[in-house]
Short mmCIF file of C-alpha atoms and ligand atoms in Angstrom, two decimals:
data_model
loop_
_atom_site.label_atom_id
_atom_site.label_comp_id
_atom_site.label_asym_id
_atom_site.label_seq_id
_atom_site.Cartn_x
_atom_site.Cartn_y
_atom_site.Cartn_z
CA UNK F 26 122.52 128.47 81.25
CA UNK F 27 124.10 126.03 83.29
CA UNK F 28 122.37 123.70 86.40
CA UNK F 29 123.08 120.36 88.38
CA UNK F 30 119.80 118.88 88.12
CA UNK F 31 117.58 120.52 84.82
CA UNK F 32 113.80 119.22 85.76
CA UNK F 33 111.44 119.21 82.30
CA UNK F 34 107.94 119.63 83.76
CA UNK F 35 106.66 121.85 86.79
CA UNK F 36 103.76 118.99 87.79
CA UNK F 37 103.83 117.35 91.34
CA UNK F 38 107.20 115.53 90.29
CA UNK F 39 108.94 118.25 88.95
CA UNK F 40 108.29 120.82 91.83
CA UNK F 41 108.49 118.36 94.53
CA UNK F 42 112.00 117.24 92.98
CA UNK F 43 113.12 120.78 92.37
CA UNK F 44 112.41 121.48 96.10
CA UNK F 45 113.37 118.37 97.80
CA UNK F 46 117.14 118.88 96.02
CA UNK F 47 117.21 122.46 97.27
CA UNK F 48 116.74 120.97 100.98
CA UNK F 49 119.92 119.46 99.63
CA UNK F 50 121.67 122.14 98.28
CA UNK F 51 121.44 120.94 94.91
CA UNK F 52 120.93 123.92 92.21
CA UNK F 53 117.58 122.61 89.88
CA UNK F 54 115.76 124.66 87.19
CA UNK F 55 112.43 123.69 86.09
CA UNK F 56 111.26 124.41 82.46
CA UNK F 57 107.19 124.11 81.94
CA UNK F 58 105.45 124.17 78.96
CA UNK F 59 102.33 125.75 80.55
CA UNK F 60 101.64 128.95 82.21
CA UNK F 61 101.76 129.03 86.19
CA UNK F 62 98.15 130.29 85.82
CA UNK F 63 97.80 126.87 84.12
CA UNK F 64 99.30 124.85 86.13
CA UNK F 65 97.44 126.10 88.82
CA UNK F 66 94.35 125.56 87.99
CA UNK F 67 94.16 122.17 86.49
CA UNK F 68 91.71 119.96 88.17
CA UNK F 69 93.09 116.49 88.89
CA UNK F 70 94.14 114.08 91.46
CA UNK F 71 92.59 114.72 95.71
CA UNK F 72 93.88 112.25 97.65
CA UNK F 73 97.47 111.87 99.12
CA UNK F 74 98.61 109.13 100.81
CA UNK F 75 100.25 108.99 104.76
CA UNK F 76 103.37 108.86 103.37
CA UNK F 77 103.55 111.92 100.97
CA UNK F 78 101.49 114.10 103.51
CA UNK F 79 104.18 112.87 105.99
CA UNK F 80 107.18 113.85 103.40
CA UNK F 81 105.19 117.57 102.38
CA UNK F 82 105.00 118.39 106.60
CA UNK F 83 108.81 117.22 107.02
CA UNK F 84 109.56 119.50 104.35
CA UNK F 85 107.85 122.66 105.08
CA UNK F 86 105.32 122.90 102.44
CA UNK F 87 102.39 120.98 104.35
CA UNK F 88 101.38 124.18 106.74
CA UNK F 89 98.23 125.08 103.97
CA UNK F 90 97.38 121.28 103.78
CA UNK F 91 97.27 120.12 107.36
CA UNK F 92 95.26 123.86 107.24
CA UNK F 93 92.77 123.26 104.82
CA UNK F 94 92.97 119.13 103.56
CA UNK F 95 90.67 117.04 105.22
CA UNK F 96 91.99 113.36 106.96
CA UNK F 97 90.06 110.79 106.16
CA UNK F 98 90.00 107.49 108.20
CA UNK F 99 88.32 105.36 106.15
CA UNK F 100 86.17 104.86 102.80
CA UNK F 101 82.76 103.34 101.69
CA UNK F 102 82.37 100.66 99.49
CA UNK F 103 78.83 100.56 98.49
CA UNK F 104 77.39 97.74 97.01
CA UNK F 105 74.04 95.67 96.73
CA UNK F 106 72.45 99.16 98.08
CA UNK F 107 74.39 98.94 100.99
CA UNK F 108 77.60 100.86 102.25
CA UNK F 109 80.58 99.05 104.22
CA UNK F 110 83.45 101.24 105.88
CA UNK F 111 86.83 100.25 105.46
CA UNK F 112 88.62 101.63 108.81
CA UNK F 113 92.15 102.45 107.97
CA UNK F 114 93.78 103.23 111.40
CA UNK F 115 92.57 100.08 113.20
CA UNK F 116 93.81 98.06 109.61
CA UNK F 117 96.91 99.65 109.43
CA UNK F 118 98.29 100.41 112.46
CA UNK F 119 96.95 104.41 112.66
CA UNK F 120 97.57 105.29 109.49
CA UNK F 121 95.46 107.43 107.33
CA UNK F 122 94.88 109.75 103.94
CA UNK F 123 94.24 113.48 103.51
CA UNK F 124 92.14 114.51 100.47
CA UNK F 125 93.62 117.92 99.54
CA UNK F 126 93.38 118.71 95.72
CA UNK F 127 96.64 118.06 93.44
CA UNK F 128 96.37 121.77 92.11
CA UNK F 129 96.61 123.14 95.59
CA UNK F 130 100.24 121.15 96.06
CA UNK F 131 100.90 122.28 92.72
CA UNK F 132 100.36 126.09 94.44
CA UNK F 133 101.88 125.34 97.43
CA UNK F 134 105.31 123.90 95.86
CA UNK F 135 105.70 126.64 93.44
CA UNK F 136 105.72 129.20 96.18
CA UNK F 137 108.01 127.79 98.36
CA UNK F 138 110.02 127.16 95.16
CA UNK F 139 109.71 130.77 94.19
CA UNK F 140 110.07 132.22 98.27
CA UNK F 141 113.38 130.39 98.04
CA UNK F 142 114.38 131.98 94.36
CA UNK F 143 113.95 129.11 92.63
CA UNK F 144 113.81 129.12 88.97
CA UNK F 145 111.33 127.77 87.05
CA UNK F 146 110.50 128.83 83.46
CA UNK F 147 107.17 128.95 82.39
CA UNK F 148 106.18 128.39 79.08
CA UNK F 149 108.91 126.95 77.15
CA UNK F 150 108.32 125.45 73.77
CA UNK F 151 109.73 122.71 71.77
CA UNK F 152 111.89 121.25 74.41
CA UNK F 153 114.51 118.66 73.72
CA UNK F 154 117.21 116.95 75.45
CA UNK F 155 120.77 116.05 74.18
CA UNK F 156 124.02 113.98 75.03
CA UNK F 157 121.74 111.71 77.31
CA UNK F 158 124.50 109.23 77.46
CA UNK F 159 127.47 111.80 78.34
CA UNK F 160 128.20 113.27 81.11
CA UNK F 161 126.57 117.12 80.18
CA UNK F 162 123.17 116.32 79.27
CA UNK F 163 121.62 119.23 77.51
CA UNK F 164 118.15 120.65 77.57
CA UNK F 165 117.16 123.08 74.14
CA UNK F 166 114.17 124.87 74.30
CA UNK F 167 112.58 128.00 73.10
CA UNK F 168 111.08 130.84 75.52
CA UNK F 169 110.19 134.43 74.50
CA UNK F 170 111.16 133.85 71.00
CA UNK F 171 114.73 132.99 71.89
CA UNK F 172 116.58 129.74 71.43
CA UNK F 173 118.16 128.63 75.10
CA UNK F 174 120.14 126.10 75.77
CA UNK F 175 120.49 124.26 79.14
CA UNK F 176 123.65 122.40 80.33
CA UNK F 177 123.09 120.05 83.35
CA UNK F 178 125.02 116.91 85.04
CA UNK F 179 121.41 114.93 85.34
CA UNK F 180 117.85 115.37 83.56
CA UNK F 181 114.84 114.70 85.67
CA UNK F 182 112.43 113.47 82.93
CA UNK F 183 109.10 114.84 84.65
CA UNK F 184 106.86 115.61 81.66
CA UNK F 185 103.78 113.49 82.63
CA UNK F 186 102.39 110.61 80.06
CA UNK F 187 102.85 112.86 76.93
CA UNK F 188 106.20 114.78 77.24
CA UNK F 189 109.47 114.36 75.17
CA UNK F 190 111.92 112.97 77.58
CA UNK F 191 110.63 109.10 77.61
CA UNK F 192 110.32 109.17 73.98
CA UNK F 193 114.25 110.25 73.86
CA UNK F 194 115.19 107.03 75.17
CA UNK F 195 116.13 104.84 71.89
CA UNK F 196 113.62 102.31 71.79
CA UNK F 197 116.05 99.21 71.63
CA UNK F 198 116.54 100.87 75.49
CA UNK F 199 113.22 100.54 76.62
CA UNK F 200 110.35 98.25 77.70
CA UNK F 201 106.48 99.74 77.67
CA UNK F 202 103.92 97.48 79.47
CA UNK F 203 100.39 98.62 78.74
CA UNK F 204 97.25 97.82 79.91
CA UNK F 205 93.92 99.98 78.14
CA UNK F 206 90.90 100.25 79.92
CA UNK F 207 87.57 100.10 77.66
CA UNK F 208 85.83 102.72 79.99
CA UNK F 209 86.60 106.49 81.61
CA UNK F 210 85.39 108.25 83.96
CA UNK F 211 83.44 111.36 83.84
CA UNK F 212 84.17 113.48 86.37
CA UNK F 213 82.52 116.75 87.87
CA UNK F 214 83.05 119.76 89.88
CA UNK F 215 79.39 120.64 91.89
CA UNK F 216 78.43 123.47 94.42
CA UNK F 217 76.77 121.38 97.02
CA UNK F 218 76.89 120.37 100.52
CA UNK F 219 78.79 116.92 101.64
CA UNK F 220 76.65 114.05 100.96
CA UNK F 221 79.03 111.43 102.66
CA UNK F 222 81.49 112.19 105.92
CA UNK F 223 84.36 109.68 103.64
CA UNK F 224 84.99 108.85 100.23
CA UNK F 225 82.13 106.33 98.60
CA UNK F 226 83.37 104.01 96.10
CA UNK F 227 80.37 102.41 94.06
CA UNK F 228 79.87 99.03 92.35
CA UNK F 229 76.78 99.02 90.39
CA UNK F 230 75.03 97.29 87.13
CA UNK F 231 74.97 100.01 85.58
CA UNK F 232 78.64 100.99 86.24
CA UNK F 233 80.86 102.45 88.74
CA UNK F 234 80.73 105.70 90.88
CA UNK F 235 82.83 107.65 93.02
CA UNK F 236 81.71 110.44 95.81
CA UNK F 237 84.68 112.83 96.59
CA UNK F 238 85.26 116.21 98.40
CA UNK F 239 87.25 119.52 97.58
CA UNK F 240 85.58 121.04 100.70
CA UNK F 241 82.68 121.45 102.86
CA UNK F 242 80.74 123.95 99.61
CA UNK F 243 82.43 121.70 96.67
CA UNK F 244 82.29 117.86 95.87
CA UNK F 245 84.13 116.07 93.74
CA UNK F 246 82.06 113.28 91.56
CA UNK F 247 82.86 110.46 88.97
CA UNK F 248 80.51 107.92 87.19
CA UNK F 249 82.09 105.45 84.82
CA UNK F 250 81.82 106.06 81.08
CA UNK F 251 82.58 105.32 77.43
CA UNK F 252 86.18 106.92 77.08
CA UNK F 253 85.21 108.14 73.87
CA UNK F 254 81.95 109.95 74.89
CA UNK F 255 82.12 113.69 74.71
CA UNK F 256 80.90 115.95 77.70
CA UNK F 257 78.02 117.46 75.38
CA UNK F 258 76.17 114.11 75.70
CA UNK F 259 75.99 114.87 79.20
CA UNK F 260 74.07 117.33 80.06
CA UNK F 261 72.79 117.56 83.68
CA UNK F 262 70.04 116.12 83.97
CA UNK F 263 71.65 112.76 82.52
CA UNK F 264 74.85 113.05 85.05
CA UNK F 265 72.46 113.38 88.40
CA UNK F 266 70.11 110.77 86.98
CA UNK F 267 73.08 107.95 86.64
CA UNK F 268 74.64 109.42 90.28
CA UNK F 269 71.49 108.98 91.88
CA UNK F 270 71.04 105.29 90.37
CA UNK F 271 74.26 103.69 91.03
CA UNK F 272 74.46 105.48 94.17
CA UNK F 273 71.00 104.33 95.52
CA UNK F 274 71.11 102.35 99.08
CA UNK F 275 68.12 101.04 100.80
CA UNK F 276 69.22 102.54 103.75
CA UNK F 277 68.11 106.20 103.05
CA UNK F 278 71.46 108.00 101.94
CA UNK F 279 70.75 110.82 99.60
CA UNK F 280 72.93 112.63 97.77
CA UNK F 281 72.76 116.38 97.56
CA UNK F 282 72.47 117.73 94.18
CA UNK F 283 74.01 121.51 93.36
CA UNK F 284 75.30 123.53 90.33
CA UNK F 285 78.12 121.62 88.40
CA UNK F 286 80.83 124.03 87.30
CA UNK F 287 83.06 121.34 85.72
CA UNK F 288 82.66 118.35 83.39
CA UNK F 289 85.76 116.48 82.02
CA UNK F 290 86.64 112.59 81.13
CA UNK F 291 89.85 110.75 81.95
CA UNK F 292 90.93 107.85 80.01
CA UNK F 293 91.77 105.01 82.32
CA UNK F 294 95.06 103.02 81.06
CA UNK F 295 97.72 100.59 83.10
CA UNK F 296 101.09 101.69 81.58
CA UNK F 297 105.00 101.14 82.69
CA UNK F 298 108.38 102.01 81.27
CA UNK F 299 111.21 100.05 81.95
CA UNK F 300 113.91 101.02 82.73
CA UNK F 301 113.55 104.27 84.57
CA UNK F 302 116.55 105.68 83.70
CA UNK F 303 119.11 106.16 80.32
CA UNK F 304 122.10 107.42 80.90
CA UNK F 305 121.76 110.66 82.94
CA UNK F 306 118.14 111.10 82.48
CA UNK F 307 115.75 109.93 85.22
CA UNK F 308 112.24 109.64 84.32
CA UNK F 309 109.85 109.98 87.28
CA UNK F 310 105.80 110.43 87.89
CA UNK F 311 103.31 109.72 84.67
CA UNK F 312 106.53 110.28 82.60
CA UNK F 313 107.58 106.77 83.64
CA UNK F 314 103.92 104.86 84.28
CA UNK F 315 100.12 105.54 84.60
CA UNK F 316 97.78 104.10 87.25
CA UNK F 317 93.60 103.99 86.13
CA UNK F 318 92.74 106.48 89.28
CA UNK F 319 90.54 103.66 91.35
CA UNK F 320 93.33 103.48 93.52
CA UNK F 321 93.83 107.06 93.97
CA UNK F 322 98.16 106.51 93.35
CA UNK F 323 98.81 108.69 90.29
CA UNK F 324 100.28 111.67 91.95
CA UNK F 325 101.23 109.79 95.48
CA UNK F 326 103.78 107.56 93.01
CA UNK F 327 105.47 110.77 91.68
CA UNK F 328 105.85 111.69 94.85
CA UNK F 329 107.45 108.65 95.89
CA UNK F 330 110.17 108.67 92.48
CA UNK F 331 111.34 111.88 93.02
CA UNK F 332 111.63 111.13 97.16
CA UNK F 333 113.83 107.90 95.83
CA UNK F 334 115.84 110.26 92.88
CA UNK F 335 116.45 113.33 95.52
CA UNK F 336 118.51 110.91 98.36
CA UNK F 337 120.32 109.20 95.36
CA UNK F 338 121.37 112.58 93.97
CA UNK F 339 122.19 113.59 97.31
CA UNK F 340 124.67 110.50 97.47
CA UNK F 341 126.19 111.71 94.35
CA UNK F 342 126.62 115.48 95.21
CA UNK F 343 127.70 114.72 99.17
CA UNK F 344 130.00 111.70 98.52
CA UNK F 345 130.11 111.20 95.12
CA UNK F 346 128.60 107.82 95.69
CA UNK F 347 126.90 106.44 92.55
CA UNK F 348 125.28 103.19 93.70
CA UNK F 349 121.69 104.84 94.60
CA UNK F 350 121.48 106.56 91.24
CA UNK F 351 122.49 103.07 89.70
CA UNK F 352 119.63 101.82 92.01
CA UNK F 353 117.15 104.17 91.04
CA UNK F 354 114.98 102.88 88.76
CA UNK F 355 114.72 98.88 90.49
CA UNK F 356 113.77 100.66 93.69
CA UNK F 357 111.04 103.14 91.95
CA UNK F 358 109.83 100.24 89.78
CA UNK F 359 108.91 97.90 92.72
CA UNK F 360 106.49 100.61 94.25
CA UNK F 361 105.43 101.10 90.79
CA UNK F 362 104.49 97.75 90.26
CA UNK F 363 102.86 97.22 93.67
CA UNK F 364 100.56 100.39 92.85
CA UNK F 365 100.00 98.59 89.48
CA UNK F 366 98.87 96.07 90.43
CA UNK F 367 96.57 97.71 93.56
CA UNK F 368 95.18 100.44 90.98
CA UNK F 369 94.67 97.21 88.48
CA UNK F 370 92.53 95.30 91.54
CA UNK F 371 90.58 98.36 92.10
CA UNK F 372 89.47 98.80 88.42
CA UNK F 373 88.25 95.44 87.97
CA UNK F 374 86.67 95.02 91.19
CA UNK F 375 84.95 97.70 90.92
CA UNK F 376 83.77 98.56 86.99
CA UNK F 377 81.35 97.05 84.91
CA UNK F 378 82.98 95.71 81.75
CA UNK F 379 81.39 95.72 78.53
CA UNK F 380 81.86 92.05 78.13
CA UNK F 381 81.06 90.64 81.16
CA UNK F 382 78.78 87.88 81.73
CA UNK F 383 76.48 87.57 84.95
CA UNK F 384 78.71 85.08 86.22
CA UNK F 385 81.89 87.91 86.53
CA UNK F 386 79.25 90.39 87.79
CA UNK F 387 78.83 87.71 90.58
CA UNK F 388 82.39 86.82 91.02
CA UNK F 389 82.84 90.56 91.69
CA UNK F 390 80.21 91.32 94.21
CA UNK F 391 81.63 87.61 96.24
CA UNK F 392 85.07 89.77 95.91
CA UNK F 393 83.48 92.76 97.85
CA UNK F 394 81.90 90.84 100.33
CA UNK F 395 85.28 88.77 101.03
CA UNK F 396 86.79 92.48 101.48
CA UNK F 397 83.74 94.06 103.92
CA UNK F 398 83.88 90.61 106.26
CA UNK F 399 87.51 89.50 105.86
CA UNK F 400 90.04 91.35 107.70
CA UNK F 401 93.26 89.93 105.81
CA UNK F 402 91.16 90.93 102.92
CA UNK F 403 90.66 94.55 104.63
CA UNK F 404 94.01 94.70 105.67
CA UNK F 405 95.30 94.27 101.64
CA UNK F 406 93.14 97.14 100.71
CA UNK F 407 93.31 99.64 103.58
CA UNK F 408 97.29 99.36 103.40
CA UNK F 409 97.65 100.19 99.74
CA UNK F 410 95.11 102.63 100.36
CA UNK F 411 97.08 104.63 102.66
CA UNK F 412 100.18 103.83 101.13
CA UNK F 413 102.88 101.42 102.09
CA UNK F 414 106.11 102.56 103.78
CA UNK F 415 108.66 104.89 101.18
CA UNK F 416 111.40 102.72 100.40
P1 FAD N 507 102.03 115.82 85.38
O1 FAD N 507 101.18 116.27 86.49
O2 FAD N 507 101.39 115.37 84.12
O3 FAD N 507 103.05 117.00 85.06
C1 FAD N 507 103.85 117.04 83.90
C2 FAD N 507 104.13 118.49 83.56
O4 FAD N 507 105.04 118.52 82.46
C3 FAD N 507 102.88 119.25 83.12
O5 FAD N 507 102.75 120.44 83.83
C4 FAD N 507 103.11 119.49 81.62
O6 FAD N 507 102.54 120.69 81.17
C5 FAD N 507 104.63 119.50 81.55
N1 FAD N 507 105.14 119.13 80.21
C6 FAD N 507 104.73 118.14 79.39
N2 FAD N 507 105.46 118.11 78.27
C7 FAD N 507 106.37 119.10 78.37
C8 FAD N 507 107.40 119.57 77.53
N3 FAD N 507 107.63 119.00 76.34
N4 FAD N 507 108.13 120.63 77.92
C9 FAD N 507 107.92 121.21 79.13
N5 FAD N 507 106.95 120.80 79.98
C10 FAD N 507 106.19 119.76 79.61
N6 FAD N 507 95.38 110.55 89.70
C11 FAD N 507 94.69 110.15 90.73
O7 FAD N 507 95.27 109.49 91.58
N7 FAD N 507 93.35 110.50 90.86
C12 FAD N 507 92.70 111.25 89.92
O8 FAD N 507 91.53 111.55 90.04
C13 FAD N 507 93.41 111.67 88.81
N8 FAD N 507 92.82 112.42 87.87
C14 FAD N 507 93.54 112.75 86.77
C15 FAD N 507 92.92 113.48 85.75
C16 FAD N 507 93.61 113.81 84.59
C17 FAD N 507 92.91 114.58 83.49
C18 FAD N 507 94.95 113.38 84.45
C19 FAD N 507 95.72 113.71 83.18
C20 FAD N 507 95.59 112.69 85.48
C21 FAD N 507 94.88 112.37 86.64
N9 FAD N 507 95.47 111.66 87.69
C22 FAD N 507 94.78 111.28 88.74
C23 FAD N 507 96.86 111.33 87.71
C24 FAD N 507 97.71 112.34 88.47
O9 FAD N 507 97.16 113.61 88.29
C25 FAD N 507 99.12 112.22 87.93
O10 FAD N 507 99.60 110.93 88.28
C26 FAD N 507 100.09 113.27 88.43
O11 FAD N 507 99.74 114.54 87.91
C27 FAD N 507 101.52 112.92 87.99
O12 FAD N 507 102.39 114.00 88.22
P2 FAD N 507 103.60 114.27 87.24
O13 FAD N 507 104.30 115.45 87.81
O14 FAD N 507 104.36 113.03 87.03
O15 FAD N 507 102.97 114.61 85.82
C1 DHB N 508 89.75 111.37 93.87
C2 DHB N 508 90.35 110.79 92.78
C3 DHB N 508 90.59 109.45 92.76
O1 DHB N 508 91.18 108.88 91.71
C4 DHB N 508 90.23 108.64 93.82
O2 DHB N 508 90.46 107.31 93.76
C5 DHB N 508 89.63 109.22 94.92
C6 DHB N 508 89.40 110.59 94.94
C7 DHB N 508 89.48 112.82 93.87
O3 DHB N 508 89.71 113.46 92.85
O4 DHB N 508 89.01 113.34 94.90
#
């Protein structure tokens, strides 16, 4: 098998790169280790920024989401028992975000991938790449029981946190920064009505909380926790007990209990790779760095790599220009780092860590009230919110 651009990983960075280059004209094939049934269905990220609901509709696969996603002007931070709205259009000059579930891209982009004939291979095992450093990168993997082998000029690296491709890079090549996170967050699927109109974001003593949406019948809730706990701890009765405690206000919000249908936990971590790039492999999306969710910019920063890695391939393939590939991975790396450090903010403001004293409790809450009465202070967080401009 032979292909200009062989993608490893059908998440949001894989599909959205696959398609973006066939806008292009640039021949892509995807190879997944999970089933499409998988892939599907797995419940993560729900909000997208302006700018990657803006790049979805400009490339024809936002028709479901501006359908079906809800836009959301603003957010709650609650705190003290109180709730303060942070207004994004008035902060940020109209823009706004759109909380429409990651799994429901993931649907939408293998469609249009597979309307157009796309290929992407499901189910591959033991993937590994080759001849980074040449100019015919290979891609080996098994699928059906028979050895394949994949020649490409470029390797997208899009196999989130735990693939293969960032570990190819010799390590003499590389820079990891890491940051670990001693909490998670426990998060659940519930049949109930909407408790809140926009997304609540909750500092409390006893730890943080987040009120989502999937739609008007399903919400979307998180609570801090030990990383480490297991979901059997949890039954319940415990999980709407510590929701209706850190959620309290004293001004008479109540939050609508219902069945929950899904319990998971997500480790929380601050990590970077540097640089984004060996040879002709691009890494792009988790493959490349991880964002603790507070900030909601896991799935909006693939988006953004694979935006930056589709024009520079473009430049290669229409001109043979080389300078944006060669640019790559300093122009990914400085959104990267600006969502670090936003997603970084978030967490701290916002958590309860083990080992703080009264005094950082304090220091936090003075934080939150600089943000609710401060509009510079607004203006930081509604911006990073929504997503600055794509490079
Ligand atoms: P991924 O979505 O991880 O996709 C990588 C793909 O590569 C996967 O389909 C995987 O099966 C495939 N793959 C891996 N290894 C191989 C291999 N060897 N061969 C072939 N295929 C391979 N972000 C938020 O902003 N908010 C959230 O609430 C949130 N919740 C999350 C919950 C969980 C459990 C996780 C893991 C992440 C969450 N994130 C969240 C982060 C967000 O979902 C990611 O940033 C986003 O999925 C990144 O997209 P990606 O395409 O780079 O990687
Ligand atoms: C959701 C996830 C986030 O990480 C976040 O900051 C806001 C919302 C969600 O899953 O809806």
């Amino acid at each position: 098998m032979r292909t200009q651009v062989g993608i490893l990983g059908a998440g949001p960075a894989g599909l959205l790169l696959s398609h973006l280059l066939h806008l292009e004209g640039i021949d892509s094939v995807v190879l997944e280790s999970r089933s499409r049934q998988e892939i599907e269905a797995t419940i993560r990220a729900g909000v997208l920024e302006q700018g990657t609901v803006d790049l979805l509709k400009a490339t024809g696969v936002g028709e479901r989401m501006e359908r079906e996603g809800f836009l959301h002007n603003g957010i709650y931070l609650r705190f003290g028992g109180r709730s303060h709205r942070i207004d994004f259009p008035s902060l940020t000059g109209g823009r706004a975000i759109m909380v429409y579930a990651q799994h429901e891209v993931i649907k939408d982009l293998v469609a249009a991938r597979v309307a157009a004939g796309g290929r992407i291979v499901f189910e591959v095992k033991d993937a590994a790449v080759y001849d980074l450093d040449t100019r015919e990168p290979k891609i080996r993997f098994h699928h059906d029981g028979t050895l394949s082998e994949l020649a490409c000029d470029f390797i997208a690296g899009c196999d989130g946190f735990h693939g293969i491709t960032r570990p190819s890079i010799p390590s003499r090549m590389r820079s990891e920064f890491t940051r670990l996170y001693p909490f998670g967050w426990f998060g659940i699927l519930v049949e109930a009505p909407a408790s809140t109109d926009e997304l609540i974001y909750a500092h409390h003593e006893r730890g943080f909380a987040l009120v989502s949406t999937r739609s008007p019948q399903i919400q979307r809730l998180y609570l801090q926790c030990d990383p480490n706990d297991d979901v059997k701890n949890w039954p319940d009765s415990r999980i709407w007990e510590e929701l209706h405690a850190r959620l309290e206000t004293t001004e008479g919000w109540r939050l609508a209990e219902g069945r929950i249908f899904q319990k998971g936990i997500i480790a929380m971590r601050s990590f970077v790779v540097e640089p984004m790039r060996y040879g002709r492999l691009f890494l792009a999306g988790d493959a490349a760095h991880i964002v603790p969710p507070t900030g909601a910019k896991g799935l909006n920063l693939a988006a953004a790599d694979v935006r930056v890695l589709s024009q520079a391939l473009a430049a290669f393939y229409a001109r043979g220009d080389e300078q944006a590939l060669k640019d790559y991975s300093a122009t990914a790396l400085r959104r990267v780092w600006r969502a670090e450090h936003f997603s970084s903010w978030m967490t701290s403001m916002l958590h309860r860590f083990h080992d703080e004293t009264t005094f950082h409790h304090r220091l936090q809450l003075a934080e939150l009230e600089y943000v609710v009465t401060s509009r510079a202070k607004a203006v930081t967080l509604a911006e990073n919110y929504v997503g600055l401009p794509l490079a």
